Coordinates of C-alpha atoms and ligand atoms in Angstrom, one line a residue:
X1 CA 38.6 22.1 15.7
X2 CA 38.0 23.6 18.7
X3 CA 37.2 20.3 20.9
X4 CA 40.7 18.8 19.9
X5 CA 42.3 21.7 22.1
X6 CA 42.4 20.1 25.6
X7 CA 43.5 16.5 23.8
X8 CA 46.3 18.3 22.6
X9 CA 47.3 19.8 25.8
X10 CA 46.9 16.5 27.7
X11 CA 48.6 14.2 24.3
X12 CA 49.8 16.5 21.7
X13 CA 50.6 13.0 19.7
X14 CA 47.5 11.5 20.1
X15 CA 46.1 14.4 19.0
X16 CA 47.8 14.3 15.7
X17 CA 47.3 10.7 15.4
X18 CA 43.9 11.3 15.5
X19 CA 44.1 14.0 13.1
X20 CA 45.6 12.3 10.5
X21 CA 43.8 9.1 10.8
X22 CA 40.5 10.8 10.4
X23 CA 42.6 12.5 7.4
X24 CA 43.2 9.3 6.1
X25 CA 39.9 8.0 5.6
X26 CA 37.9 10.8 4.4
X27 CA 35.2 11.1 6.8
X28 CA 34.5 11.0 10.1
X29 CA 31.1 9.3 9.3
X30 CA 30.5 6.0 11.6
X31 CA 28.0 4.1 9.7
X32 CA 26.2 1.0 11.2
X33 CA 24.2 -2.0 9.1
X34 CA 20.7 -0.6 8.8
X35 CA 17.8 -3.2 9.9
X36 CA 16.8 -6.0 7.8
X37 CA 13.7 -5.6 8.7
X38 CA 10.8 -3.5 10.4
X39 CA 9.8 -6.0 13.3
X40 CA 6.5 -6.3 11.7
X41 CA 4.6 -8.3 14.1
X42 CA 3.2 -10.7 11.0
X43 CA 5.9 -10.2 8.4
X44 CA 9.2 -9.2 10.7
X45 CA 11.1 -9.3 7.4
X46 CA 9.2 -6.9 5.6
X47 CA 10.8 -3.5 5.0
X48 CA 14.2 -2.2 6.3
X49 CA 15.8 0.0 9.0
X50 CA 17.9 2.9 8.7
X51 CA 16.7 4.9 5.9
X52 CA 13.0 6.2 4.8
X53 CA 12.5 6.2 0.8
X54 CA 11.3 10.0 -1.0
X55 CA 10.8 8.6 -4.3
X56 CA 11.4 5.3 -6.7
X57 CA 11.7 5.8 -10.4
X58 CA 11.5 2.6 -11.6
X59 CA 12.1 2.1 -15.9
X60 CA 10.6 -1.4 -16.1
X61 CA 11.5 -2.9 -19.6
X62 CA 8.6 -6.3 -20.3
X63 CA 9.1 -9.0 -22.7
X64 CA 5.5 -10.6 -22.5
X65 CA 6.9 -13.5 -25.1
X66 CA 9.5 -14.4 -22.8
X67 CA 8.1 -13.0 -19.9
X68 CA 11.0 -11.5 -18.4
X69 CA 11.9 -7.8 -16.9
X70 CA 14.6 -5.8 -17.0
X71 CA 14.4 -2.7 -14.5
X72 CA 16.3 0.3 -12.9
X73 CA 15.1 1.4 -9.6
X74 CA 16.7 4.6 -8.8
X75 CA 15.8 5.3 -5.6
X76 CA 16.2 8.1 -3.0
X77 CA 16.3 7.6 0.3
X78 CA 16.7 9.9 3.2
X79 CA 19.2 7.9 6.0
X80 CA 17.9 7.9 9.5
X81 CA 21.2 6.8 10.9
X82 CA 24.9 6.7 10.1
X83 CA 24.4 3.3 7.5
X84 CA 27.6 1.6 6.8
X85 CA 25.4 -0.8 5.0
X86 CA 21.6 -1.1 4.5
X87 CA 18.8 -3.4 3.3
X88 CA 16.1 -3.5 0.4
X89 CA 13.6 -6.3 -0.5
X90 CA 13.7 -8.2 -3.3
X91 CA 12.3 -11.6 -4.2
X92 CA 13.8 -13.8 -7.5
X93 CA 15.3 -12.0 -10.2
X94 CA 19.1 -11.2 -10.7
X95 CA 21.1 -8.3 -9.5
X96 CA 23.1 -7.1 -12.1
X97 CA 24.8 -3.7 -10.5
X98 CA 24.0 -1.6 -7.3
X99 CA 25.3 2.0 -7.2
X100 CA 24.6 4.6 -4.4
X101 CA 25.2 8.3 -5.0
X102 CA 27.0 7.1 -8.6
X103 CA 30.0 5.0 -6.9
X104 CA 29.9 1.6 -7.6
X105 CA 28.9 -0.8 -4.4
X106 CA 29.1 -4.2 -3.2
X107 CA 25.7 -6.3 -2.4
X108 CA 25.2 -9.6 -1.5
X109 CA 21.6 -11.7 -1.3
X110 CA 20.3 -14.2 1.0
X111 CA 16.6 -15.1 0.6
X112 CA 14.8 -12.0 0.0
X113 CA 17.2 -9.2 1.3
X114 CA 19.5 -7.6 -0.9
X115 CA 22.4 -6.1 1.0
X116 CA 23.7 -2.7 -0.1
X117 CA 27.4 -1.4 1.3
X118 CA 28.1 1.4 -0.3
X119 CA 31.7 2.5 -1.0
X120 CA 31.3 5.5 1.6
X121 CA 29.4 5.5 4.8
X122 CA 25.9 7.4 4.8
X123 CA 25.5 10.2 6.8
X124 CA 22.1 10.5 9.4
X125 CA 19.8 12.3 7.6
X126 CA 21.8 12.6 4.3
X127 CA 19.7 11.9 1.2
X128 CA 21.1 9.3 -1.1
X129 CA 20.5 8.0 -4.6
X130 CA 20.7 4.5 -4.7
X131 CA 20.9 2.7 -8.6
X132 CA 19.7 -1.1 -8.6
X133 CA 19.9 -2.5 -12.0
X134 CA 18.1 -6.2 -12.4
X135 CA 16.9 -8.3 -14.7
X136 CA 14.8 -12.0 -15.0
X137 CA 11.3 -13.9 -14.7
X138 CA 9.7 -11.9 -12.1
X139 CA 8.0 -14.8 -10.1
X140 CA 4.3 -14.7 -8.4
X141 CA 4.3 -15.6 -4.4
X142 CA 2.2 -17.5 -2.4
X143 CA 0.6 -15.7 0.8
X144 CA 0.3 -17.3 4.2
X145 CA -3.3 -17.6 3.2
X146 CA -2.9 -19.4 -0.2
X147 CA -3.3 -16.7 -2.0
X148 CA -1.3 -15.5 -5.1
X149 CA 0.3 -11.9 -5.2
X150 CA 3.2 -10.2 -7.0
X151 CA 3.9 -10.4 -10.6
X152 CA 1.4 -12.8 -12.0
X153 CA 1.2 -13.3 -15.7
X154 CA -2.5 -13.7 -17.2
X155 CA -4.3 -15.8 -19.7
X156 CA -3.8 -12.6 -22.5
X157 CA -0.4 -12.5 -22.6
X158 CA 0.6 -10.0 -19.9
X159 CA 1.2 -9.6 -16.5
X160 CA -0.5 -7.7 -13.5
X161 CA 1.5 -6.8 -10.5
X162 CA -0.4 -6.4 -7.1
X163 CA 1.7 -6.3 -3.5
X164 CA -0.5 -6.8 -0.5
X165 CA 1.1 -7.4 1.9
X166 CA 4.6 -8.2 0.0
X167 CA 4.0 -8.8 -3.3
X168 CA 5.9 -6.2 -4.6
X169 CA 9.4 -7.3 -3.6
X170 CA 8.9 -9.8 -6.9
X171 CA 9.4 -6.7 -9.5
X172 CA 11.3 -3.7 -7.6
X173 CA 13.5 -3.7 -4.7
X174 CA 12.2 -1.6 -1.8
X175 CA 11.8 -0.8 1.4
X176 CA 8.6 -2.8 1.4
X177 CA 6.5 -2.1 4.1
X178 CA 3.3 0.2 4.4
X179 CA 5.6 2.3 7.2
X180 CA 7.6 3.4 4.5
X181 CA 5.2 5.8 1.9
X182 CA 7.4 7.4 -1.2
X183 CA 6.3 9.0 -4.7
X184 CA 7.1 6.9 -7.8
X185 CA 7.3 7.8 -11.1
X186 CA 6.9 4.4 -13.1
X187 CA 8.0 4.2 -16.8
X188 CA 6.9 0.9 -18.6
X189 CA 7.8 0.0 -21.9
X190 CA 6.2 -2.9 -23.3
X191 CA 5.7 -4.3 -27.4
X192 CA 3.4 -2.5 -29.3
X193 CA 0.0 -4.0 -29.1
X194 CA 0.3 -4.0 -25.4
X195 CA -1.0 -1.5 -22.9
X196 CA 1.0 -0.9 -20.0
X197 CA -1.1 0.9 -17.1
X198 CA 0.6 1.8 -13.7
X199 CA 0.0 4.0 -10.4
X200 CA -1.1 8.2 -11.3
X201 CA -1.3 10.1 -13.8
X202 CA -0.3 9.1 -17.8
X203 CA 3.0 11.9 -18.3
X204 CA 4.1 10.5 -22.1
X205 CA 3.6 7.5 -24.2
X206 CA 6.4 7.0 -26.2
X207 CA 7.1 5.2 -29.4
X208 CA 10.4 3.8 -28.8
X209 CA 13.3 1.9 -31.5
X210 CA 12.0 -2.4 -32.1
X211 CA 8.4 -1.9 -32.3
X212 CA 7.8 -0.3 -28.0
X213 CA 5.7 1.9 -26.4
X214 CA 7.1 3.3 -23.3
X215 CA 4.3 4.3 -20.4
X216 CA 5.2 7.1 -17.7
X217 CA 2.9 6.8 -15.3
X218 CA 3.6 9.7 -11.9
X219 CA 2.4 9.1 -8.8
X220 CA 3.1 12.0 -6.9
X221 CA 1.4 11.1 -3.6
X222 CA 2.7 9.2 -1.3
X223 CA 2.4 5.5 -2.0
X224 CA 2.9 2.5 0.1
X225 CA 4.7 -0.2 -1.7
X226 CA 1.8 -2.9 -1.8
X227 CA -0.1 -0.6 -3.4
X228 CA 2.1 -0.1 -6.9
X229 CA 0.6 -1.9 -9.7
X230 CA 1.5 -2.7 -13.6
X231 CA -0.8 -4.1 -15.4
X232 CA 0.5 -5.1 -19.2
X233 CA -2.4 -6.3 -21.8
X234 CA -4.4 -5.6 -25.0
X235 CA -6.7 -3.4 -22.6
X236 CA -9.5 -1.1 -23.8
X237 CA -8.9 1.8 -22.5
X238 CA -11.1 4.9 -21.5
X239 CA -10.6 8.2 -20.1
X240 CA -13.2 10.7 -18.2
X241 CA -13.6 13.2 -15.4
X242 CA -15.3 13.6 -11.9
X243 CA -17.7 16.1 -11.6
X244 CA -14.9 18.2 -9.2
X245 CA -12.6 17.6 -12.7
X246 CA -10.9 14.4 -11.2
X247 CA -9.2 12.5 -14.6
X248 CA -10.8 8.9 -14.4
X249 CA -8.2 6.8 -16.4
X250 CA -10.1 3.2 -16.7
X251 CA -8.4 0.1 -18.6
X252 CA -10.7 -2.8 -19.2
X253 CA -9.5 -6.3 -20.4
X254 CA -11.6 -6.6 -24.0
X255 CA -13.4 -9.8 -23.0
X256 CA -14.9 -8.2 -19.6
X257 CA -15.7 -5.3 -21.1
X258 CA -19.6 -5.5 -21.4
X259 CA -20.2 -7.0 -18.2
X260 CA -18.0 -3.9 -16.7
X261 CA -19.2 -1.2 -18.6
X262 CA -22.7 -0.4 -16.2
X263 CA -20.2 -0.2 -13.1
X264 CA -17.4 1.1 -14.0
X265 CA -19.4 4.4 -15.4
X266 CA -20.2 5.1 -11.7
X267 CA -16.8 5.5 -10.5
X268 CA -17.0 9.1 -11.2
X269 CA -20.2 9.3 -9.0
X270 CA -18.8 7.2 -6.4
X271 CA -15.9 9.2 -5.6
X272 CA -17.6 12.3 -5.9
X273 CA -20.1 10.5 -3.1
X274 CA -17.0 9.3 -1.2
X275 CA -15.4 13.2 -1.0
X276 CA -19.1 13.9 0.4
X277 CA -18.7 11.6 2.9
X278 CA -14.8 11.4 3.8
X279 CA -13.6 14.2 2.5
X280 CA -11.6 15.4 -0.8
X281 CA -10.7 12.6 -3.0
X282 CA -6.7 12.6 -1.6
X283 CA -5.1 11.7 -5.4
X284 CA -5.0 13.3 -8.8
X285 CA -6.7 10.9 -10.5
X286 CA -9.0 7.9 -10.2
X287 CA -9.6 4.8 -12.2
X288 CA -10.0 1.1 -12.5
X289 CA -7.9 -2.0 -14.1
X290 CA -10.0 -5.0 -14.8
X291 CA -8.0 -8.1 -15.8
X292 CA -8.8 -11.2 -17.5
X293 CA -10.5 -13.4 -15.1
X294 CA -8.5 -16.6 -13.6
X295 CA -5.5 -14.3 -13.0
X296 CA -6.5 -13.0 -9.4
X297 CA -8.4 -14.4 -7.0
X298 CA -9.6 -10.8 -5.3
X299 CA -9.2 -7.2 -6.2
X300 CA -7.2 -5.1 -4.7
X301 CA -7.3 -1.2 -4.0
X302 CA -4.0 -0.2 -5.7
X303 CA -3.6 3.5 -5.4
X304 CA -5.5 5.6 -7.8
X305 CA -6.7 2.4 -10.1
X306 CA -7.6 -0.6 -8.3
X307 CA -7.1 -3.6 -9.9
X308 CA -10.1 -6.2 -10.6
X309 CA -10.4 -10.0 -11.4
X310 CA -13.2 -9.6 -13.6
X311 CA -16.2 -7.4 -14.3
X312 CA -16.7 -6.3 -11.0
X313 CA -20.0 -5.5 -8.5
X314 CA -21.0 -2.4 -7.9
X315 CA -20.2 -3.3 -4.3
X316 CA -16.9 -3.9 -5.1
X317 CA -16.2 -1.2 -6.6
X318 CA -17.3 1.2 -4.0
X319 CA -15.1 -0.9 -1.2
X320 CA -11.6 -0.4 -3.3
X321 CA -12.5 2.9 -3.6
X322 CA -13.3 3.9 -0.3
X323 CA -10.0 2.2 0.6
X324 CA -8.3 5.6 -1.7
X325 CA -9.3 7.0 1.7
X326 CA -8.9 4.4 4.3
X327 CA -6.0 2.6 3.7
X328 CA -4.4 4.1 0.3
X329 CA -4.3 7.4 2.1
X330 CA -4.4 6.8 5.7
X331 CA -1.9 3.7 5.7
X332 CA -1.2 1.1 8.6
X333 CA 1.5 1.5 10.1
X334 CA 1.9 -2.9 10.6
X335 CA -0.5 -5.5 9.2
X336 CA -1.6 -5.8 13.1
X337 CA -3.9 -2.5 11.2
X338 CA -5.6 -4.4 9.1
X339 CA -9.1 -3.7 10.2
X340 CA -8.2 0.4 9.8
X341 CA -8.8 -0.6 6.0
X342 CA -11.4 -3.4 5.9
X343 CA -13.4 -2.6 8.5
X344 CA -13.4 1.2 7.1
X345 CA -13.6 -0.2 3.5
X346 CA -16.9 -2.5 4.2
X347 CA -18.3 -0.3 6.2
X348 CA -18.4 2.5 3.0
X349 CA -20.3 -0.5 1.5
X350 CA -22.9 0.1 4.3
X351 CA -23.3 3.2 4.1
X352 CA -23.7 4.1 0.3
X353 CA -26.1 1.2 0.4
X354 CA -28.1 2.5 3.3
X355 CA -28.1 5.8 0.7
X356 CA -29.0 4.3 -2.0
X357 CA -32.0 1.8 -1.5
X358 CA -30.6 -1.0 0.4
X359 CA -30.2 -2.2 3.5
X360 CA -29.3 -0.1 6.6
X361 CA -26.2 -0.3 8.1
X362 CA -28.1 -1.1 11.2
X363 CA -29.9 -4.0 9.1
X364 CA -26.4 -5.1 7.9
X365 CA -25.0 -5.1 11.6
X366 CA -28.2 -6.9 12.8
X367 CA -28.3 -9.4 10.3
X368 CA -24.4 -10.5 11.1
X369 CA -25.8 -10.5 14.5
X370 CA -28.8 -12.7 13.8
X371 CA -26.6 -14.7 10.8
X372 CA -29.5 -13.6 8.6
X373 CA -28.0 -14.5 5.1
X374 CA -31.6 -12.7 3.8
X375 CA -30.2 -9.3 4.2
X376 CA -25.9 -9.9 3.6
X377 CA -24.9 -13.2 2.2
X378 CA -21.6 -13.1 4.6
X379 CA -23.9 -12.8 7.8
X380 CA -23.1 -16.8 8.4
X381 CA -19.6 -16.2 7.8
X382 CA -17.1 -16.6 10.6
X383 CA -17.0 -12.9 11.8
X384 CA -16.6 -13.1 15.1
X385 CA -13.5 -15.8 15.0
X386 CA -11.4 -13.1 16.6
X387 CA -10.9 -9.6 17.5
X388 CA -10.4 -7.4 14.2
X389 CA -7.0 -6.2 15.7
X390 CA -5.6 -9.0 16.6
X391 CA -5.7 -11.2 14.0
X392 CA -4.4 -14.6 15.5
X393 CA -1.8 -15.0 12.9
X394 CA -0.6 -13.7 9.2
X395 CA -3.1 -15.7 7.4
X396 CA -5.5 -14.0 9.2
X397 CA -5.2 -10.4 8.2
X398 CA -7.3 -11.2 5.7
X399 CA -10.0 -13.0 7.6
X400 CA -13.9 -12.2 7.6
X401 CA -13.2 -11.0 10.9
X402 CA -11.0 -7.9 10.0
X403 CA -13.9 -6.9 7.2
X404 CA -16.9 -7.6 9.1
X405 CA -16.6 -7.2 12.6
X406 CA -14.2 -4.6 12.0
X407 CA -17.0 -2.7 10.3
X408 CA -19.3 -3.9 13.0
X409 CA -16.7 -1.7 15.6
X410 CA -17.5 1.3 13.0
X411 CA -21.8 0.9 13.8
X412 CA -20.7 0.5 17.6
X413 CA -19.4 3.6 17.5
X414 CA -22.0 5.0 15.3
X415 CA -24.6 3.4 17.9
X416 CA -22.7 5.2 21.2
X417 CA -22.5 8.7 19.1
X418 CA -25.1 9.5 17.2
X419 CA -24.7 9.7 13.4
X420 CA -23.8 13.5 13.3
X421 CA -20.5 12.8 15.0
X422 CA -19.6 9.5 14.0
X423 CA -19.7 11.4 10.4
X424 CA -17.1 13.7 11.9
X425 CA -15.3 11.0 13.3
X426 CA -14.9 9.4 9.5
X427 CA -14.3 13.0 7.8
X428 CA -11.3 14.0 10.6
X429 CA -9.8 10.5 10.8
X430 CA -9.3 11.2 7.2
X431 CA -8.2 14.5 7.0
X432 CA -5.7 14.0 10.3
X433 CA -3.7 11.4 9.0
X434 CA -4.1 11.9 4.9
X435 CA -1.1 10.6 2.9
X436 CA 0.0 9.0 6.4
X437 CA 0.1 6.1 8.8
X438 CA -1.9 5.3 11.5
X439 CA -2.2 2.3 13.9
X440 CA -5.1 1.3 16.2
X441 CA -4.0 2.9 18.8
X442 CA -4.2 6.1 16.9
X443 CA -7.5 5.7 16.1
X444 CA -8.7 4.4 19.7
X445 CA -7.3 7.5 20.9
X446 CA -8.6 9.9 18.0
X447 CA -12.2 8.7 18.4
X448 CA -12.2 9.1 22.1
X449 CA -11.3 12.4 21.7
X450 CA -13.1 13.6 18.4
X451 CA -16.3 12.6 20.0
X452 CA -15.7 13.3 23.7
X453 CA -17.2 10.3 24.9
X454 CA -15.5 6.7 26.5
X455 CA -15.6 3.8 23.9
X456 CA -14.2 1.5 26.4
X457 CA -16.9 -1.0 25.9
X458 CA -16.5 -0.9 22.3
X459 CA -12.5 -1.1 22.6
X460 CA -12.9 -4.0 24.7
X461 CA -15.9 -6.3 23.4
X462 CA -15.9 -5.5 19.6
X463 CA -12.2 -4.8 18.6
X464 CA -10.3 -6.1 21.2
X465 CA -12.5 -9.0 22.9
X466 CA -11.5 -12.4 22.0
X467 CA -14.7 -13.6 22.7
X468 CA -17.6 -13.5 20.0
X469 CA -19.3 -9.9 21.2
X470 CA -22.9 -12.1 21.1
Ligands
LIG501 N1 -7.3 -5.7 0.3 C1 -8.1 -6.4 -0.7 C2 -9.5 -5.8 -0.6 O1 -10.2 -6.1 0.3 C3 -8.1 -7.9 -0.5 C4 -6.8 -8.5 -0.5 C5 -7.0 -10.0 -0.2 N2 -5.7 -10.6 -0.2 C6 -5.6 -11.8 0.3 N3 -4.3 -12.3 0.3 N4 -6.5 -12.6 0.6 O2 -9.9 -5.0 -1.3
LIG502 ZN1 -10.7 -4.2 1.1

C-alpha cells in the first residue's frame, strides 16, 4: 500500500485504475509458461521447467486381460517461478481431467508434453497439488540404443515398468528427469492372482470389491523418476532382514525361481558389505524383482528392488545394488553423468571380487588394458571408444565405455592415492551428496579436494581424453 503513495501524488487516476484493475482480477500474480524441458544435453525434452515435484501418489488401477491402466497422479509440486502454465511428461495414454489445487484446468498435448494452465496463476515458491486423471494401453518405448523401456507387458500375463532414461513417461505423467527427485507413494491394484510389487516399503494389501487386491507401496526417499518400477505377476514372494534389520522384500517370477534362489539369498550380505564399504544402506528396505525372461533385455537398479530379466549372477546383483548408492542415491544431474553410476556400479563389482576370491581390481584394470578375456570376458570389448563423460551421443550413455573405462577412472584414482584414501573418497562421495544430484564436475572437484592431490592427468587421459588412454 505504501509504494502506491507517490503514484497517487503524481496520477491520483492512474492510481485508482491500477487499483481496481489489480481488484479485478484477483491477484497480482504474473505467471509465465514453465519450460518444456530441462535442456538435457542427450534428451533436451526430458523433464520440465518451473516447478520441482515433493511427492507423486500415483493409484494405478491394471487390467492384465486387457492390458490397460487407469491412474491418478496427484502430484505436488513446489513452483520455482510465477507459472501461468507448466509442463509434465507423458507418452500414449489419454488424459481424461487435469485439476491443480482442486479447480478444474485446461491441458492440451503435443507429442509427449502435456500442457497444464491452471485456472489461477502459480505463485514462486507456492506448493501446488496438481490431479491428472488418465486412462489406456500404456505403451513400451524404444531407446536410441534399441533398447525397450517403459511399460512392457511379459510372457505371464503382467507387466513390468522400468524408466531409464525416459521410460517412465509411458505410465505416470512427471517431471521426468533425474534433476528432479520426489517421494511417491504407489498404490496398485491389480486381479487377484496377481502380485503387484512397486518402489519401498509394503504399507497395506487390500482386498478390494470384483475380485482386487490393492498394493501400497511408500517410498519415502527421494526417488528419481527412472527409477519407479511396477512389476504385476504370479510372483513368489519372500521377505527377510539385513543383519542391521534392513526389510529385504524379494519377488521372484515362479519359473526362475530355482535358478535365483543361491543369489538372491546373498542380498542381505551384500548390502550389509556395501554399508561397509560406502556407507549406510541410504533406503528402508532392499530387495529384488526377477521377471520372466524375454521381457527385458538388462536389469535395471530401480530404487530399493532392482528389477532382473532372469535368474540373475551374483555379479549382477552386486552392480544394481551398489547403484542404491551410486546412482539411486547420488543421482546425475543429466545423462552427460552416466559414468557417476556405471563406472561406480562396475567398479563395486571389482572390488567385492577382489574380497572375495577373484580377481584384483588391478587384474581387472590390467586385463582391459592387455584385452585379456582370461581374467574379464568384456576386456576385448570396446572400452576405450570414448571418454566415459562424454558419451558421443544418446545411444551411447549406455556404451562399454561409461561401465568400463569409467571404472577404469575409479583404479586411476585408486592408483595416484593409495587405497586408504580412495576408500574415503567412495564413503564421502556418498555421504556428501546422499538422496542428491551430482554431475562430473562435482565429483572432479570433490576428489581433488577429498584427497588433496591433482588428478589432472586422470581428468584428462581417462575421463575426459578422446583418445584410447593406451
Ligand atoms: N542401468 C542399467 C544397469 O547397468 C542398465 C540399463 C541399460 N539400458 C539400456 N538402454 N541399454 O544396471
Ligand atoms: Zn549399472
Amino acid at each position: 500500500m505504501e509504494n502506491r503513495a507517490p503514484v497517487r501524488l503524481v496520477a491520483p487516476g492512474l492510481a485508482v485504475l491500477l487499483v481496481l484493475l489489480s481488484g479485478c482480477t484477483g491477484s497480482t500474480v504474473q505467471g509465465r509458461p514453465g519450460a518444456a524441458g530441462v535442456r538435457d544435453p542427450y534428451f533436451p525434452k526430458a523433464g520440465n521447467g518451473g516447478y520441482q515435484v515433493e511427492h507423486y501418489g500415483l493409484e494405478l488401477d491394471y487390467d492384465p486381460a486387457r492390458g490397460v491402466l487407469d491412474g491418478t497422479a496427484v502430484i505436488t509440486a513446489r513452483a520455482t517461478q510465477g507459472l501461468s502454465s507448466f509442463n509434465l511428461d507423458l507418452s500414449g495414454l489419454r488424459v481424461d481431467s487435469v485439476r491443480v489445487q482442486g479447480e478444474g484446468a485446461r491441458y492440451n498435448r503435443t507429442g509427449n508434453e502435456l500442457t497444464v494452465r491452471p485456472a489461477e496463476d502459480l505463485e514462486k515458491g507456492e506448493v501446488f497439488s496438481t490431479e491428472v486423471r488418465y486412462s489406456g494401453r500404456p505403451k513400451a518405448l524404444s531407446d536410441p540404443d534399441g533398447s525397450k523401456e517403459g511399460w512392457i507387458t511379459t510372457s505371464d500375463g503382467g507387466a513390468v515398468a522400468v524408466g531409464e532414461p525416459v521410460g517412465s513417461m509411458t505410465w505416470f505423467p512427471g517431471n521426468h528427469h533425474p534433476s528432479d527427485k520426489a517421494t511417491y507413494d504407489i498404490t496398485l491394484t491389480v486381479p487377484d492372482g496377481f502380485e503387484a510389487v512397486s518402489n519401498g516399503e509394503l504399507r497395506s494389501r487390500t482386498q478390494r470389491p470384483g475380485g482386487r487386491t490393492a498394493f501400497a507401496w511408500h517410498n519415502p526417499e527421494p526417488m528419481a523418476s527412472y527409477l519407479a518400477t511396477a512389476a504385476i505377476g504370479p510372483y513368489k514372494v519372500s521377505t527377510g532382514r539385513t543383519p542391521s534389520g534392513v526389510g529385504v522384500y524379494t519377488a521372484v517370477s515362479p519359473r526362475e525361481a530355482g535358478a535365483s534362489a543361491e543369489v538372491l539369498a546373498r542380498v542381505p550380505e551384500m548390502v550389509e558389505w556395501g554399508a561397509g564399504r560406502f556407507g549406510p544402506y541410504p533406503f528402508g528396505t532392499a530387495g529384488a524383482i526377477v521377471v520372466p525372461p524375454q521381457a527385458l533385455g538388462y536389469a535395471l537398479e530401480t530404487q530399493t528392488k532392482p528389477v532382473y530379466p532372469g535368474a540373475p549372477t551374483e555379479e549382477l546383483v552386486l552392480h544394481e545394488l551398489a547403484h542404491q548408492w551410486f546412482g539411486d542415491s547420488v543421482s546425475p544431474k543429466s545423462w552427460k553423468d552416466m559414468w557417476l553410476n556405471e563406472g561406480f556400479a562396475t567398479y563395486a563389482e571389482w572390488l567385492w571380487a577382489e574380497e572375495h576370491g577373484g580377481p584384483t581390481a588391478e587384474e581387472r584394470f590390467r586385463a582391459f588394458v592387455d584385452g585379456d578375456t582370461s581374467v574379464d570376458e568384456a576386456a576385448d570389448s570396446d572400452w576405450d571408444a570414448f571418454p566415459p563423460a562424454a558419451p558421443p551421443g544418446p545411444d551411447d550413455i549406455s556404451g562399454n565405455p561409461v561401465y568400463y573405462r569409467g571404472a577404469m577412472v575409479l583404479h586411476r584414482i585408486r592408483q595416484e592415492v593409495g587405497d586408504a584414501k580412495f576408500s574415503a573418497l567412495l564413503r564421502g562421495w556418498a555421504a556428501d551428496h546422499r538422496h542428491g544430484n551430482a554431475s562430473t564436475a562435482d565429483f572432479t572437484a570433490y576428489a581433488e579436494e577429498k584427497t588433496g592431490q591433482s588428478l589432472k592427468q586422470v581428468w584428462d587421459v581417462w575421463l575426459y581424453g578422446e583418445e584410447s588412454p593406451v
